[in-house]
Coordinates of C-alpha atoms and ligand atoms in Angstrom, one line a residue:
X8 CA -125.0 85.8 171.3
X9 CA -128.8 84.6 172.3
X10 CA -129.2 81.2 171.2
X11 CA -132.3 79.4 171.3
X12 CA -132.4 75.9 170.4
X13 CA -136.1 73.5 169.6
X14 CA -136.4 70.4 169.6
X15 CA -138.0 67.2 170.7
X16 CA -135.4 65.8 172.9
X17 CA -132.9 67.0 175.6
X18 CA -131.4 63.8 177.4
X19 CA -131.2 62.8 179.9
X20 CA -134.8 63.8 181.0
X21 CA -135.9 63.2 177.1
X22 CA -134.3 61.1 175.4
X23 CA -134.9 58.1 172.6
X24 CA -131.8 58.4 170.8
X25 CA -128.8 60.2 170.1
X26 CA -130.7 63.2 169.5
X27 CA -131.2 64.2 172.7
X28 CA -127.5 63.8 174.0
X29 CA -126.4 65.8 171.0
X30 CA -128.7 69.1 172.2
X31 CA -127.8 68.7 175.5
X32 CA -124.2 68.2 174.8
X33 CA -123.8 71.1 172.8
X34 CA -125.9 73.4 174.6
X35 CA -124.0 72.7 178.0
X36 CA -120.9 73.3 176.1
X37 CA -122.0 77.1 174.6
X38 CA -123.2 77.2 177.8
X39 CA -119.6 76.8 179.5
X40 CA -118.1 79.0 176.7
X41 CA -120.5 82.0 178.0
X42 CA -123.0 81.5 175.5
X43 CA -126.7 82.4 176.4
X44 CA -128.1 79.3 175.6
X45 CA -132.0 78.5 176.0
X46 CA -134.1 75.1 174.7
X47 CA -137.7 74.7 174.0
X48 CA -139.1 71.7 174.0
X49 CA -142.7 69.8 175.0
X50 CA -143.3 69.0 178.4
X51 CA -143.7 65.5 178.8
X52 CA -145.5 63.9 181.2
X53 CA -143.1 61.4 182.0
X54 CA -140.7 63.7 183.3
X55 CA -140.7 63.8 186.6
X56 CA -140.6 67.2 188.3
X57 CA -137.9 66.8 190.8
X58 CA -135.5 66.3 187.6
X59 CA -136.3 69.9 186.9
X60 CA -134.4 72.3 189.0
X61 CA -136.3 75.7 190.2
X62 CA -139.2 74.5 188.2
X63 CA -141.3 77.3 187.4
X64 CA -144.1 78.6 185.6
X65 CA -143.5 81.3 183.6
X66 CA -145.8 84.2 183.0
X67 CA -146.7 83.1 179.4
X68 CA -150.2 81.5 179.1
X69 CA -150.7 81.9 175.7
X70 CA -153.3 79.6 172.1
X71 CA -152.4 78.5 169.9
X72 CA -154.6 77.7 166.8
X73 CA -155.5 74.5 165.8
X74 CA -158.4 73.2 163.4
X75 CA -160.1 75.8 164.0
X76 CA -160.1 76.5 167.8
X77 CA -157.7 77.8 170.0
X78 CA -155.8 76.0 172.6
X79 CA -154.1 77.0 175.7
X80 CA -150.7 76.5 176.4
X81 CA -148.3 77.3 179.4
X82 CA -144.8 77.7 179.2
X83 CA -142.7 76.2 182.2
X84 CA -139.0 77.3 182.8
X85 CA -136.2 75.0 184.9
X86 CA -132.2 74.9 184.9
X87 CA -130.8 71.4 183.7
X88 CA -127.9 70.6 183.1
X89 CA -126.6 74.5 183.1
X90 CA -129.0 75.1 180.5
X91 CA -132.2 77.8 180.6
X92 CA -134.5 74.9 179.6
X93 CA -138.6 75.8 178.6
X94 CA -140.6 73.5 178.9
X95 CA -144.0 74.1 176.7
X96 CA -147.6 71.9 178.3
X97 CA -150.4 72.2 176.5
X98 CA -153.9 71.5 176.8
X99 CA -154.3 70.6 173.7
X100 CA -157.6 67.9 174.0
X101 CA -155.4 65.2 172.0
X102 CA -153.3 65.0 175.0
X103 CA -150.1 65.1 172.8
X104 CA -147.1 65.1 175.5
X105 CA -149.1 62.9 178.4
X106 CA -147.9 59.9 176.7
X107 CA -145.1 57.2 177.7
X108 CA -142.9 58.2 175.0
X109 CA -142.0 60.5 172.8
X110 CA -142.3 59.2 169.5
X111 CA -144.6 55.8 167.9
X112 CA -147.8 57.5 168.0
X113 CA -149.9 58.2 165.2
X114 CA -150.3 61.8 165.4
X115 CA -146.7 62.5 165.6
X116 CA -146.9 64.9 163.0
X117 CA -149.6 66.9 164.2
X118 CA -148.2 66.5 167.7
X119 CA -144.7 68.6 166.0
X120 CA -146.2 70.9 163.8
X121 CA -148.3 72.1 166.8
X122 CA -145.4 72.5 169.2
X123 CA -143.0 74.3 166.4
X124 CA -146.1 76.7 165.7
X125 CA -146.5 77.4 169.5
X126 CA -142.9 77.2 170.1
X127 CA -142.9 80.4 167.8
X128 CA -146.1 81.7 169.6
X129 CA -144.1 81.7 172.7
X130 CA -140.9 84.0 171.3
X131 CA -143.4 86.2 169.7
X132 CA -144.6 87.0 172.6
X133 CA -141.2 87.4 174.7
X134 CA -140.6 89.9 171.6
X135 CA -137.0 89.8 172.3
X136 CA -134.3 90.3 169.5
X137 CA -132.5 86.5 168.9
X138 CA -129.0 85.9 167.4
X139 CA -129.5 82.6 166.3
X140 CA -132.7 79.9 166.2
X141 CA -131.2 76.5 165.9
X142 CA -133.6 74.0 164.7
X143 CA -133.0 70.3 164.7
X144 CA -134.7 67.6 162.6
X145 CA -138.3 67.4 161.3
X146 CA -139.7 67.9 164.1
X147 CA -139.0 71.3 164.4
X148 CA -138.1 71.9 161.1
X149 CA -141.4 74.3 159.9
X150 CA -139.8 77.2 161.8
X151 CA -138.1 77.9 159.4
X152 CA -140.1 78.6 156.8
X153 CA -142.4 80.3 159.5
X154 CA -139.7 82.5 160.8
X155 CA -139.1 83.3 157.4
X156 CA -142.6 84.1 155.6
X157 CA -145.0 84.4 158.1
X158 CA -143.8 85.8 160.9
X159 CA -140.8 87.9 159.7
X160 CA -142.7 91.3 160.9
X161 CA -143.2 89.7 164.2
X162 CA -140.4 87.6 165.3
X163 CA -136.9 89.3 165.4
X164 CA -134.7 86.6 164.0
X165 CA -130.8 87.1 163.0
X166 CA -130.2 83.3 161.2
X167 CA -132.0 80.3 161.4
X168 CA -129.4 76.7 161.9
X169 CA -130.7 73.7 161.4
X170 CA -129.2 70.2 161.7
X171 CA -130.5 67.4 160.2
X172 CA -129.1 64.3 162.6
X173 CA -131.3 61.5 159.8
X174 CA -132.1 62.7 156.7
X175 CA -134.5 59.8 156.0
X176 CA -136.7 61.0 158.7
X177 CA -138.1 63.9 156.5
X178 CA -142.1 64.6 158.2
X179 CA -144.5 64.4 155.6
X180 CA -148.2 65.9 155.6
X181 CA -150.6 67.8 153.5
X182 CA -151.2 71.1 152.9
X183 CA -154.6 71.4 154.8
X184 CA -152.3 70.2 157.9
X185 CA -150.6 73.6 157.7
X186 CA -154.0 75.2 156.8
X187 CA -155.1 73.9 160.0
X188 CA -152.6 76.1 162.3
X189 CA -153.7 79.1 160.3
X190 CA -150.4 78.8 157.8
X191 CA -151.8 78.6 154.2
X192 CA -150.1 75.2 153.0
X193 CA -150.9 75.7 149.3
X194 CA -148.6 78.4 148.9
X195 CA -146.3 76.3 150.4
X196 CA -146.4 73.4 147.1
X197 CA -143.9 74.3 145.2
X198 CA -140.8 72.8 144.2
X199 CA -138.9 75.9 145.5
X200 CA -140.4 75.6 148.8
X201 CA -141.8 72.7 150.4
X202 CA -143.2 70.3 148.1
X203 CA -141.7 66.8 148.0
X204 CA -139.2 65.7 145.5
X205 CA -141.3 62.7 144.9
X206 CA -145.1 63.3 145.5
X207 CA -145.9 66.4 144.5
X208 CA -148.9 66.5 146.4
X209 CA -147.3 66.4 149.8
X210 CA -145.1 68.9 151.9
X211 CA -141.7 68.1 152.5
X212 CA -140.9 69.6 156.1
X213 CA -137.4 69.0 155.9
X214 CA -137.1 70.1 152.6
X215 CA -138.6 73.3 154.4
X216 CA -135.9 73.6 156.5
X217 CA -133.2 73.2 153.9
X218 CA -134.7 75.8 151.8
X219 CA -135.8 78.2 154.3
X220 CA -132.5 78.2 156.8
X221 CA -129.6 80.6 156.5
X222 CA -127.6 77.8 157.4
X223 CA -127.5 73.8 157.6
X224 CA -125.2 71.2 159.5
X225 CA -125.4 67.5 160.0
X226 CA -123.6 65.5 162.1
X227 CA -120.1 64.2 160.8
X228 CA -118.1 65.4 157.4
X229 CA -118.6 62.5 156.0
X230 CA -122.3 62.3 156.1
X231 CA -122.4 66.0 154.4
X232 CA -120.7 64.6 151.4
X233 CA -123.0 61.4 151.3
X234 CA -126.2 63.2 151.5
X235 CA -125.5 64.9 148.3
X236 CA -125.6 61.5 146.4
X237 CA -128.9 59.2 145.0
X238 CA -127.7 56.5 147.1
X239 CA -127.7 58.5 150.2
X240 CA -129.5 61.2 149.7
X241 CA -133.7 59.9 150.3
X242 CA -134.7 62.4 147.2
X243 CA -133.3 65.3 148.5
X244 CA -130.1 65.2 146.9
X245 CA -131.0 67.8 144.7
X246 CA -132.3 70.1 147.0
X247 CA -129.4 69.7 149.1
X248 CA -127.0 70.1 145.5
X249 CA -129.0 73.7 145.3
X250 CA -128.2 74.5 148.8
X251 CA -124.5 72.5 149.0
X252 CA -123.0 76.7 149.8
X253 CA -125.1 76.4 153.1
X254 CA -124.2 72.7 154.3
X255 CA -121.4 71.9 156.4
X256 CA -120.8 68.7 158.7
X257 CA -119.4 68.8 162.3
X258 CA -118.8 65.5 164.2
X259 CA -120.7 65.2 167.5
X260 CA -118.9 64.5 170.1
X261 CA -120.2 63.3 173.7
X262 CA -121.2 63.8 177.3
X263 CA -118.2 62.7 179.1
X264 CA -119.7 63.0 182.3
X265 CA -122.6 60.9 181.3
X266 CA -120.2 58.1 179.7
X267 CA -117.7 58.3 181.9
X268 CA -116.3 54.8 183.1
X269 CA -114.2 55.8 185.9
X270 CA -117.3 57.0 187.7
X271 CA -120.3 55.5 186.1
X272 CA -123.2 54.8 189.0
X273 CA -124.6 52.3 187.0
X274 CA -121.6 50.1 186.8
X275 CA -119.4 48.1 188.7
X276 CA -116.2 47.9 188.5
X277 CA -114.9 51.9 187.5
X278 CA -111.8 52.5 184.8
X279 CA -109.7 54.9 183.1
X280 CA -107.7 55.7 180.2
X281 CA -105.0 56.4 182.8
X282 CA -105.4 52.7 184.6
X283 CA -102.9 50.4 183.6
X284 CA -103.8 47.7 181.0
X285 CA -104.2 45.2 183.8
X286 CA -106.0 47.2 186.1
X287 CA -108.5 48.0 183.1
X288 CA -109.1 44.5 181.9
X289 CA -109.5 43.6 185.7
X290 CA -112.1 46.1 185.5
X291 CA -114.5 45.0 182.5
X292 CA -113.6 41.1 183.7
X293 CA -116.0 41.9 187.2
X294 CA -118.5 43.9 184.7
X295 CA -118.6 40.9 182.6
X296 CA -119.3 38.9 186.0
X297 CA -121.9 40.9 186.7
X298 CA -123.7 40.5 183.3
X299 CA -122.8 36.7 183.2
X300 CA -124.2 35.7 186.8
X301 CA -127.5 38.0 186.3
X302 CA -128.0 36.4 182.8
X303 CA -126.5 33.1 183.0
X304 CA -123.9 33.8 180.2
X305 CA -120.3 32.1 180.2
X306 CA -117.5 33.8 181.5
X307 CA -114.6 31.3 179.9
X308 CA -115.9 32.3 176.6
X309 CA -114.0 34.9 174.2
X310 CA -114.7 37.4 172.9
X311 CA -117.6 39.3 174.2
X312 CA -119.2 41.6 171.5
X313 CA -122.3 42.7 171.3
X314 CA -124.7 46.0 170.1
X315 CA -126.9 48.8 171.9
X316 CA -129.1 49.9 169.0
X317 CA -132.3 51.0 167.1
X318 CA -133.3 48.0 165.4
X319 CA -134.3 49.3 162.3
X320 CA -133.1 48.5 158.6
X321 CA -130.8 51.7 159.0
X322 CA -128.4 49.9 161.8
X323 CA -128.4 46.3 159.8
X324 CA -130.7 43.8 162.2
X325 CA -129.5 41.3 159.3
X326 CA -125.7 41.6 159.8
X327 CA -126.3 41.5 163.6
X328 CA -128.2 38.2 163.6
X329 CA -125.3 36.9 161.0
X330 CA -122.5 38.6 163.4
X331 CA -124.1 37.0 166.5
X332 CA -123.7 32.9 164.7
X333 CA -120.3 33.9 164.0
X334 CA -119.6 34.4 167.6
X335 CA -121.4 31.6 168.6
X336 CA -119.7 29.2 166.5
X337 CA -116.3 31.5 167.6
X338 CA -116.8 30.2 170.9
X339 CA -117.7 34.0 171.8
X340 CA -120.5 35.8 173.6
X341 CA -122.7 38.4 171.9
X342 CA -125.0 40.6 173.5
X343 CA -128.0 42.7 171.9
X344 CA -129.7 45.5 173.8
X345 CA -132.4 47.0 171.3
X346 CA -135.5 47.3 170.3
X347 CA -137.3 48.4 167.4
X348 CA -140.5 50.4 166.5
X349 CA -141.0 47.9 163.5
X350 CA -143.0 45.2 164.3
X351 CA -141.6 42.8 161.9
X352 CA -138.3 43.2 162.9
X353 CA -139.4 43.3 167.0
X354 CA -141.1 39.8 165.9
X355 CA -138.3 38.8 164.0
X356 CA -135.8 39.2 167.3
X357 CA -138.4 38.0 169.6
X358 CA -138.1 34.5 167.8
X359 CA -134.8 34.4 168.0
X360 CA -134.8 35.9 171.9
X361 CA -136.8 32.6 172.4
X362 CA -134.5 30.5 170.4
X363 CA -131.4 31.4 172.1
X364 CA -133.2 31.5 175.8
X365 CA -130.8 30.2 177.8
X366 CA -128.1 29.9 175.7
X367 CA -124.6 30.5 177.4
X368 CA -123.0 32.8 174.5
X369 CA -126.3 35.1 173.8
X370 CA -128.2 37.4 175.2
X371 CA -131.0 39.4 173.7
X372 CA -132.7 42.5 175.7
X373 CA -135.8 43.8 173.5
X374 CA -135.5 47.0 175.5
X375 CA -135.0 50.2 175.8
X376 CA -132.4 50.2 179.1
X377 CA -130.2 52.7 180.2
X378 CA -128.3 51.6 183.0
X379 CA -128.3 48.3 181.2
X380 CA -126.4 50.3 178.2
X381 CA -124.2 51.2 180.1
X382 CA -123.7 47.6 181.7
X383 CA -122.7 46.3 178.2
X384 CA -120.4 49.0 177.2
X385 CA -118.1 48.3 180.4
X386 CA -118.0 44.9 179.7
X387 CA -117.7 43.7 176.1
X388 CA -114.4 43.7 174.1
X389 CA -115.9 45.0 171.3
X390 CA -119.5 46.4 169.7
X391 CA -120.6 45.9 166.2
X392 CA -122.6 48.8 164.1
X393 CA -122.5 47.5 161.0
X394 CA -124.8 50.2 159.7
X395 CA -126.1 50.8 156.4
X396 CA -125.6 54.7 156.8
X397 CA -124.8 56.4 160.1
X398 CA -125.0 60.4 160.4
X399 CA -122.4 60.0 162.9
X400 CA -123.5 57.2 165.8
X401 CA -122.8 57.8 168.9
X402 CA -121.9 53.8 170.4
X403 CA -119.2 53.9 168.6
X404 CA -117.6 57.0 170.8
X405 CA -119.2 55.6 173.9
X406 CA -117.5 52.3 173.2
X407 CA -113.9 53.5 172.8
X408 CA -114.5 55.5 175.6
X409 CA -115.5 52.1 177.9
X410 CA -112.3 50.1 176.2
X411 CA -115.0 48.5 174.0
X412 CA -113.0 48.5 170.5
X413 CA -115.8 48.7 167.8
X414 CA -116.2 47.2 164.3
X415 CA -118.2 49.5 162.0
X416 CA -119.3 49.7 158.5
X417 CA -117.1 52.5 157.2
X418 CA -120.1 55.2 156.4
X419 CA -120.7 58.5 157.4
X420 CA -119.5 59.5 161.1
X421 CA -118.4 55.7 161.4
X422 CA -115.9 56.1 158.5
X423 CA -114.8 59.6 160.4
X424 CA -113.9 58.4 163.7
X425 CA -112.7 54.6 163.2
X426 CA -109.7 53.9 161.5
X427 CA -108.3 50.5 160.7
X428 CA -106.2 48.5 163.2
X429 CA -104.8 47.3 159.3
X430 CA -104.7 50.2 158.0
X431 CA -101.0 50.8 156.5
X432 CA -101.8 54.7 155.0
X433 CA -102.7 55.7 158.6
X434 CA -100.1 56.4 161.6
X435 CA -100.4 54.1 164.1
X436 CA -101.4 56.2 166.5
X437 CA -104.8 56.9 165.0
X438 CA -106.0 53.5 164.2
X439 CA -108.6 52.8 166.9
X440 CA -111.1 50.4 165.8
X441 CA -112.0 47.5 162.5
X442 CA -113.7 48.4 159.5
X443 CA -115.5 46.9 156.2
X444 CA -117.5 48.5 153.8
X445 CA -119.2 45.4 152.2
X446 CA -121.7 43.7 153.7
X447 CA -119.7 40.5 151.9
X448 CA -116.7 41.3 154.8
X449 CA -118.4 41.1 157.7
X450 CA -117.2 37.4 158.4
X451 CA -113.4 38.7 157.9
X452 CA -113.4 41.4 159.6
X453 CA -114.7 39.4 162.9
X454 CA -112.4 37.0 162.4
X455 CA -109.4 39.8 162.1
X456 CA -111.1 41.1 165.4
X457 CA -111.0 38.5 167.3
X458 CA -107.5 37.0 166.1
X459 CA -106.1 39.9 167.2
X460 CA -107.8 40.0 170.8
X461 CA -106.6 35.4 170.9
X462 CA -103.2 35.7 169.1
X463 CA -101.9 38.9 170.2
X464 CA -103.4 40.4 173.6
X465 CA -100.2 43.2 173.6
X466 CA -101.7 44.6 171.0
X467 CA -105.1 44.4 171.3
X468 CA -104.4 45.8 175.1
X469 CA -102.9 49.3 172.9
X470 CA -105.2 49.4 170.5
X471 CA -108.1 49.5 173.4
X472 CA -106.1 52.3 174.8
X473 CA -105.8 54.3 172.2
X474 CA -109.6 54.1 171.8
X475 CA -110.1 55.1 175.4
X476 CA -107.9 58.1 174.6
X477 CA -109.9 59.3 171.8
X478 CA -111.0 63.1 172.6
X479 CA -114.6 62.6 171.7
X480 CA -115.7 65.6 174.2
X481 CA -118.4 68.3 173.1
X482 CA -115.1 70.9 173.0
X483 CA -114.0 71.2 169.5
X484 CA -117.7 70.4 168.2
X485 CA -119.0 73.4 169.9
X486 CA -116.5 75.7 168.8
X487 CA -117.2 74.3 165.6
X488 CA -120.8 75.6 165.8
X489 CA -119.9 78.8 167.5
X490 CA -117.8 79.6 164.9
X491 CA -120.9 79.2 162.7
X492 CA -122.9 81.2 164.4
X493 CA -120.6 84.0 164.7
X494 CA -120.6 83.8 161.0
X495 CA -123.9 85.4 161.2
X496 CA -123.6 87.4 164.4
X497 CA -120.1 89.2 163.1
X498 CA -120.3 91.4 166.0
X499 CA -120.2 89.0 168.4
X500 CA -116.4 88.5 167.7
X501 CA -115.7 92.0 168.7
X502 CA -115.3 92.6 172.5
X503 CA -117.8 95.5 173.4
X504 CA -115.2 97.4 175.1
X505 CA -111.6 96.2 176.4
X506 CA -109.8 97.0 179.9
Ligands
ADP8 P1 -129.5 56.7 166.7 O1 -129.6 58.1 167.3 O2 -129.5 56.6 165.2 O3 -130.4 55.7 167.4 P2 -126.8 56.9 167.8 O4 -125.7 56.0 167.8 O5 -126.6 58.3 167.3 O6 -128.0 56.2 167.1 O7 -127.3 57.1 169.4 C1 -127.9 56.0 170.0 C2 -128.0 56.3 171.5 O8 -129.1 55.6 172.1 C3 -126.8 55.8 172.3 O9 -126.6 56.6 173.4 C4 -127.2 54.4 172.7 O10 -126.5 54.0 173.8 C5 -128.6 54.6 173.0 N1 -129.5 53.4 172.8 C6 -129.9 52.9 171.6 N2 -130.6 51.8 171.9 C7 -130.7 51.7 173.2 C8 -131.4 50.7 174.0 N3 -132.1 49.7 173.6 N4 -131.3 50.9 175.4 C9 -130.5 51.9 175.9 N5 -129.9 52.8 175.1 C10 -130.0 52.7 173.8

């Protein structure tokens, strides 16, 4: 099968989130299964070239329209990570990829619709036949109603995928936006196609994607069931009822070579599920040093939990700050690493940064910090996502991975992969983390934590291997989504000829 994939991440060279490490993962993993896998996405300027292997130019110069004049763009072409990535520069006067970051900027929707309209430009003009375009979030989601209506004659497109990894990021504009890439947006508002659920003057670019692809995934089980409901579903509940026969969830998994704790660079002391229990806690007691002497924290104190997130209402900043005078008051040690694109709720945790400077049992990095991410996972006993609703989270898999038993809101992809230390209906075998559902249980289900880690360390020693054992590789995942795609590429099943 030819599979392209767009999108507006590819960790590690792009990445803000979990979106990145989900496109990478699963296209190095069709990749390894002897898929053809290619990526488009924008060429920012913060990646440095010498990340890019056989960095090259390819022969497409190509415009692009936009209000009204015609921009040039250049597609560049590199092998990362096994993968035939493209990289699309533009220059387009708003500079919109020679900025620090990927996202936070106020054209970010122009910035997306231009690159999934030139992203489209740039296939036309390959003009080769693909099996399947795989779209992912709002970024990228108006391909699919492009593919679709405008340039069916022109573009030679089996099925169009598309995974939405948040529904409540949706991409919102007008129809003069669309008008402005040469794509008349009136004929777009209409409840059928693109116009939102709730303001029936805007376009819906999600929406788009639901209505317009042959297919549509999100990221855990769970979550697919969820989004069909008010409470989770951000007013698209209905559009997703009328399209339920094209939905399906499959869990993410992750890169185990980038979370691998055995031979992590940026940590250490290394560890494995196969080390004994000793030579494991030995292991995250000299990362714990490491942390404690760089940020004057106490290494006597028990237990050390702590979070690597977003800050944003979705990931509960509220039940963090509540979890984090629990542990105080537990004689424990709780570590944040986050920061948030809200500047309430950055102002909010800068306050309390300043209140607990120097404090022995806190620490609070208002940061985005990868090797420091990886510092906390190796050395905390536990991590705390005590999410609202979570697609699927990835810290959760990274933690049991490190040893790092988490404690999760049971939602979505958190309710899919942690089961209850407690819990009677489940074997034993399976129960790899804590859970609560109500906001009310946070409080008990720290203290059932951490009176298991004080009052019984045998089994709080097999409970953390069992969470280290946890397949959470990219392996069943992508067979998951092959299988999908072959769905719509029968052929593909058959071999062309056998020996
Ligand atoms: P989301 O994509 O909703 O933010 P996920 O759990 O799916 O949440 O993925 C989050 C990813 O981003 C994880 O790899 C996590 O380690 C990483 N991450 C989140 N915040 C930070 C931060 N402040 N510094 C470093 N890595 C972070």
């Amino acid at each position: 099968m030819r599979i392209i994939h767009i999108a507006a991440e590819f960790a590690p060279i792009a990445k803000a989130g979990g979106l990145g490490e989900v496109v990478t993962g699963l296209c190095r993993q069709l990749s390894l299964q002897h898929e053809e896998v290619e990526i488009i996405i924008p060429k920012y300027s913060f990646i440095p070239d010498h990340l890019l292997q056989n960095l090259a130019k390819e022969k497409f110069e190509f415009p692009c329209l936009e209000a009204s004049r015609f921009h040039a763009n250049t597609m560049w072409s590199a092998k990362v990570e096994n993968c035939q990535l493209h990289l699309l520069e533009t220059d387009h006067p708003s500079g919109y990829f020679q900025r620090p970051q990927i996202y936070g900027y106020p054209d970010d929707l122009a910035k997306f619709l231009y690159f999934s309209k030139a992203a489209l430009e740039y296939l036309k003009l390959r003009g080769e036949k693909i099996d399947i375009l795989h779209l992912h979030e709002w970024h990228t989601a108006l391909c699919a109603p492009l593919v679709k209506e405008e340039m069916a004659q022109q573009l030679q497109v089996r099925s169009v995928i598309f995974t939405i990894h948040n529904l409540e990021y949706q991409g919102k504009c007008v129809p003069k936006d669309l008008d402005s890439l040469g794509v008349p947006g009136k004929k777009y508002l209409q409840p059928s196609r693109l116009q939102d659920n709730v303001h029936p003057d805007t376009l819906n670019l999600l929406k788009g994607a639901i209505v317009y692809s042959d297919a549509i995934t999100t990221v855990s089980p769970t979550y697919a069931q969820e989004i069909l409901t008010p409470h989770f579903g951000c007013h698209l509940q209905q559009t997703l009822l009328q399209n339920k026969q094209k939905l399906q969830g499959i869990l993410n998994g992750i890169d185990q070579k980038l979370w691998d704790p055995s031979k992590d660079p940026s940590i250490k002391a290394h560890f494995s599920a196969d080390d004994s229990l000793m030579q494991i806690e030995q292991a995250k007691t000299a990362n714990k040093m490491v942390l404690a002497k760089k940020f004057g924290l106490d290494m006597a104190k028990r237990p050390w939990i702590g979070a690597v997130t977003r800050l944003v209402p979705q990931k509960g900043p509220e039940l963090l700050e509540e979890a984090l005078h629990y542990t105080i008051q537990s004689e424990g040690v709780f570590l944040l690493l986050g920061s948030s694109p809200i500047d309430s709720i950055q102002e909010h945790f800068e306050a309390l940064k300043k209140r607990y400077k120097d404090h022995p049992q806190v620490l609070i990095q208002l940061d985005y910090d990868e090797p420091l991410a990886h510092q906390i996972y190796a050395a905390l006993d536990f991590t705390l996502i005590p999410s609202h609703f979570e697609p699927c989270g990835l810290t959760q898999l990274i933690s049991m991975r490190y040893g790092t038993i988490p404690i999760v809101r049971s939602t979505g992809g958190l309710k899919d992969t942690v089961l209850d230390y407690d819990d009677y209906k489940v074997p034993n075998a399976s129960r790899n983390g804590f859970t609560f559902s109500n906001p009310k249980e946070l409080q008990a289900v720290l203290q059932r934590a951490f009176a298991l880690q004080k009052k019984d360390l045998d089994s709080f020693h097999s409970l953390m291997k069992r969470a280290m054992q946890r397949d959470s590789s990219w392996k069943k995942p992508a067979a998951a989504y092959r299988q999908l795609y072959l769905t719509h590429v029968p052929e593909a099943r058959q071999p062309l000829y056998s020996i």
